[in-house]
Coordinates of C-alpha atoms and ligand atoms in Angstrom, one line a residue:
I15 CA -0.3 -0.3 -0.2
I16 CA 1.1 3.6 -1.3
K17 CA 0.9 6.5 1.3
G18 CA 3.4 8.3 0.4
V19 CA 4.9 9.1 -3.5
I20 CA 8.4 11.3 -3.7
F21 CA 8.8 13.0 -6.4
D22 CA 12.9 14.1 -8.4
L23 CA 12.3 17.2 -9.0
D24 CA 14.6 17.9 -12.8
G25 CA 13.1 16.1 -15.6
V26 CA 9.7 15.3 -13.5
I27 CA 8.1 18.5 -12.2
V28 CA 9.9 20.6 -14.6
S29 CA 12.8 20.4 -17.8
T30 CA 15.9 22.0 -15.9
D31 CA 17.1 18.7 -17.1
S32 CA 17.8 20.5 -20.3
L33 CA 19.3 23.4 -18.4
H34 CA 21.8 21.3 -16.9
Y35 CA 22.8 19.7 -20.3
L36 CA 22.9 23.9 -21.7
A37 CA 25.0 25.0 -18.9
W38 CA 27.0 21.5 -19.1
K39 CA 27.3 22.1 -23.3
K40 CA 28.8 25.5 -23.0
I41 CA 31.5 24.2 -20.2
A42 CA 32.4 21.3 -22.3
D43 CA 32.4 22.9 -25.7
K44 CA 34.7 26.0 -24.4
E45 CA 37.3 23.4 -23.0
G46 CA 36.9 21.6 -25.9
I47 CA 35.6 18.4 -24.7
Y48 CA 33.2 16.3 -26.8
F49 CA 30.0 16.2 -25.4
D50 CA 26.4 15.3 -26.1
E51 CA 23.2 14.0 -25.0
E52 CA 23.6 10.6 -24.9
I53 CA 26.8 11.1 -22.2
N54 CA 24.1 14.0 -20.7
H55 CA 21.4 10.9 -19.5
R56 CA 24.3 9.6 -17.0
L57 CA 24.6 13.5 -15.1
R58 CA 20.5 12.3 -14.8
G59 CA 20.1 11.9 -11.0
V60 CA 23.9 12.4 -9.5
S61 CA 25.2 15.4 -7.9
R62 CA 27.1 18.5 -9.3
I63 CA 30.8 17.2 -9.4
E64 CA 29.7 13.7 -10.2
S65 CA 27.8 15.1 -13.0
L66 CA 31.7 17.1 -14.0
N67 CA 33.9 13.5 -13.1
I68 CA 32.1 11.8 -16.4
L69 CA 31.9 15.3 -18.2
L70 CA 35.3 14.6 -18.0
E71 CA 36.3 11.5 -18.4
K72 CA 36.6 12.6 -22.0
A73 CA 38.8 15.3 -21.9
N74 CA 42.9 14.5 -23.3
R75 CA 43.8 16.0 -19.7
V76 CA 44.1 15.8 -16.0
Y77 CA 42.1 18.3 -13.8
T78 CA 43.4 19.3 -10.7
E79 CA 41.0 19.4 -7.7
E80 CA 40.5 23.4 -8.0
E81 CA 40.3 23.4 -11.6
K82 CA 37.5 20.5 -11.1
M83 CA 35.7 23.3 -8.2
R84 CA 36.2 26.0 -10.4
L85 CA 34.5 24.5 -13.8
A86 CA 31.1 22.9 -11.0
D87 CA 30.6 26.6 -10.0
E88 CA 31.6 28.6 -13.4
K89 CA 28.6 25.6 -14.6
N90 CA 26.5 26.7 -11.7
N91 CA 26.5 29.7 -12.9
Y92 CA 25.9 29.5 -16.0
Y93 CA 22.6 28.1 -15.0
I94 CA 21.3 29.9 -12.0
E95 CA 21.4 32.6 -14.7
L96 CA 18.7 30.2 -16.7
L97 CA 16.6 29.8 -13.9
K98 CA 15.5 33.0 -13.8
N99 CA 13.9 32.6 -16.2
L100 CA 11.6 29.8 -14.8
T101 CA 8.0 30.3 -14.8
P102 CA 4.8 28.5 -13.5
N103 CA 4.3 27.5 -16.7
D104 CA 7.0 25.5 -16.7
V105 CA 5.9 22.6 -14.3
L106 CA 5.9 19.7 -16.7
P107 CA 2.2 18.3 -17.8
G108 CA -0.3 16.9 -15.7
I109 CA 1.7 17.3 -12.2
I110 CA -0.7 19.8 -11.2
K111 CA -3.4 17.5 -11.7
V112 CA -1.4 14.4 -9.9
L113 CA -0.5 16.3 -7.3
K114 CA -4.0 17.1 -6.2
V115 CA -5.1 13.7 -6.8
L116 CA -3.1 12.7 -4.4
K117 CA -3.8 15.1 -1.5
E118 CA -7.4 13.9 -2.4
K119 CA -6.6 10.8 -1.7
G120 CA -4.9 11.2 1.0
I121 CA -1.5 10.2 -0.1
K122 CA 2.0 12.5 1.2
I123 CA 3.7 13.9 -1.2
A124 CA 7.5 15.0 -1.4
I125 CA 10.5 16.3 -3.3
G126 CA 13.9 13.6 -3.4
S127 CA 16.1 15.9 -5.8
S128 CA 20.6 15.7 -5.9
S129 CA 20.1 19.5 -6.7
K130 CA 21.1 22.0 -4.4
N131 CA 19.3 24.3 -6.5
A132 CA 16.0 22.7 -5.4
K133 CA 14.3 24.8 -3.3
V134 CA 15.2 27.8 -5.8
I135 CA 13.3 25.6 -8.6
L136 CA 10.3 25.3 -7.0
E137 CA 9.9 28.5 -5.4
R138 CA 10.6 30.1 -9.5
I139 CA 7.3 27.7 -10.1
G140 CA 5.6 28.4 -7.4
L141 CA 5.3 25.1 -6.1
L142 CA 7.4 26.0 -2.7
N143 CA 4.5 24.9 -0.5
S144 CA 2.8 22.9 -2.0
F145 CA 5.0 20.1 -1.2
D146 CA 4.9 18.0 2.6
A147 CA 8.4 17.4 3.0
I148 CA 11.4 18.2 0.6
S149 CA 14.6 17.6 0.5
D150 CA 18.0 17.6 -1.5
G151 CA 21.1 18.3 -2.4
N152 CA 21.8 20.2 0.7
D153 CA 20.3 16.9 2.6
I154 CA 22.8 14.1 2.0
T155 CA 26.6 13.2 1.1
R156 CA 26.3 11.1 -1.3
S157 CA 23.9 11.1 -4.5
K158 CA 21.9 8.8 -6.2
P159 CA 22.4 5.8 -7.1
F160 CA 22.9 5.5 -3.4
P161 CA 19.5 5.6 -1.5
D162 CA 19.6 8.7 0.8
V163 CA 18.2 11.0 -0.4
F164 CA 14.6 9.4 0.0
L165 CA 16.0 7.1 3.2
V166 CA 15.6 11.0 4.5
T167 CA 12.2 12.1 2.4
A168 CA 10.1 9.0 3.8
Q169 CA 11.9 9.9 7.9
K170 CA 10.3 13.5 7.2
L171 CA 7.2 12.0 6.3
W172 CA 7.8 9.1 9.1
L173 CA 6.7 6.2 6.5
K174 CA 8.6 3.2 6.5
P175 CA 10.3 3.2 3.0
E176 CA 8.1 -0.2 1.7
H177 CA 4.9 2.2 1.8
C178 CA 7.2 5.1 -0.7
L179 CA 7.2 4.7 -4.1
V180 CA 9.3 7.1 -6.3
V181 CA 8.9 8.7 -9.9
E182 CA 12.6 9.3 -11.5
D183 CA 13.2 10.5 -15.0
A184 CA 16.9 9.1 -14.1
V185 CA 17.6 5.0 -14.2
A186 CA 20.5 6.6 -10.8
G187 CA 17.4 7.5 -9.2
I188 CA 15.2 4.6 -9.5
K189 CA 18.5 2.8 -8.6
A190 CA 18.3 4.3 -6.0
A191 CA 14.9 3.7 -4.9
K192 CA 14.6 0.0 -5.3
A193 CA 17.7 0.4 -2.4
A194 CA 15.8 2.4 -0.4
G195 CA 13.7 -0.4 -0.3
M196 CA 10.5 1.8 -2.1
F197 CA 8.3 1.3 -5.1
A198 CA 9.9 2.5 -8.0
A199 CA 7.8 4.4 -11.4
A200 CA 10.2 5.0 -14.4
I201 CA 8.9 8.4 -16.6
G202 CA 11.5 9.9 -19.7
D203 CA 14.8 8.2 -20.2
A204 CA 14.0 5.8 -16.9
K205 CA 11.6 4.3 -19.1
K206 CA 15.3 2.2 -20.4
S207 CA 15.8 0.2 -16.8
V208 CA 15.2 -2.5 -16.1
E209 CA 14.8 -2.3 -11.9
A210 CA 11.6 -0.5 -12.1
D211 CA 8.8 -1.2 -11.3
F212 CA 6.0 0.6 -13.3
I213 CA 6.7 2.5 -16.3
L214 CA 5.1 5.8 -17.3
D215 CA 3.8 7.2 -20.5
S216 CA 2.4 10.1 -18.9
I217 CA 2.9 11.5 -15.4
E218 CA -0.7 10.9 -15.5
D219 CA -0.4 6.7 -15.5
L220 CA 1.0 7.3 -11.6
L221 CA -2.3 7.4 -10.9
R222 CA -3.1 4.3 -11.9
Y223 CA -0.4 2.4 -8.9
V224 CA -2.0 4.9 -5.9
Ligands
BG6_327 C1 19.6 16.6 -10.3 C2 20.3 16.7 -11.7 O1 18.6 16.9 -9.7 O2 20.8 17.7 -9.5 C3 21.7 16.6 -11.9 O3 19.3 15.6 -12.3 C4 22.7 17.7 -11.4 O4 21.7 16.2 -13.5 C5 22.1 17.3 -10.2 O5 23.7 17.1 -11.3 C6 23.0 17.9 -9.2 O6 22.0 20.0 -8.8 P1 22.4 20.8 -8.5 O7 22.2 21.5 -9.4 O8 23.3 20.9 -7.1 O9 24.2 21.5 -10.1
MG328 MG1 15.3 13.4 -12.8

């Protein structure tokens, strides 16, 4: 029985995944490093610094820790600029309806994101006060595929992991949900995950499973 639904943010609630891509692409181009959409999928759900390490796999030299910190900061500055254009109109289709139906059913709703910018994003899209709990990159040190962010979220909701269902667009996020002992619903790129319990063609499909 599902008592709580934990939503990933980037790529599930709002398409910031494409903004992450643009910001990383700018860094990659400046550094002369090959980067494409396929590599970008691997950045879904993982932390900023881990994303940078994946991007640097294609670099033809080794970067020092200091250089990495600088590049990660630079990426985040571009990304924050892009976030300024977000409005409530950017909430993905179907989300508002799904949140409303879950609330009516008495199911708790939460955000479990690897991003340190999660609250800024939720504020911009007008959903900062819509959830029973928000956990993000500031609550954890190990990001997805580790289960930590979802376990912290379940604690904040006062729910056992087995009563939680996670909605994810990242393969790493599905792994994290399963490692947490939760149900996992895959949307978008995560549909290729073999570990997902449910595959969603649209977010409304979620309502079939709660
Ligand atoms: C996740 C994204 O939500 O947040 C990742 O899917 C991103 O791609 C991670 O790297 C960290 O985001 P931020 O905003 O802290 O740089
Ligand atoms: Mg995501």
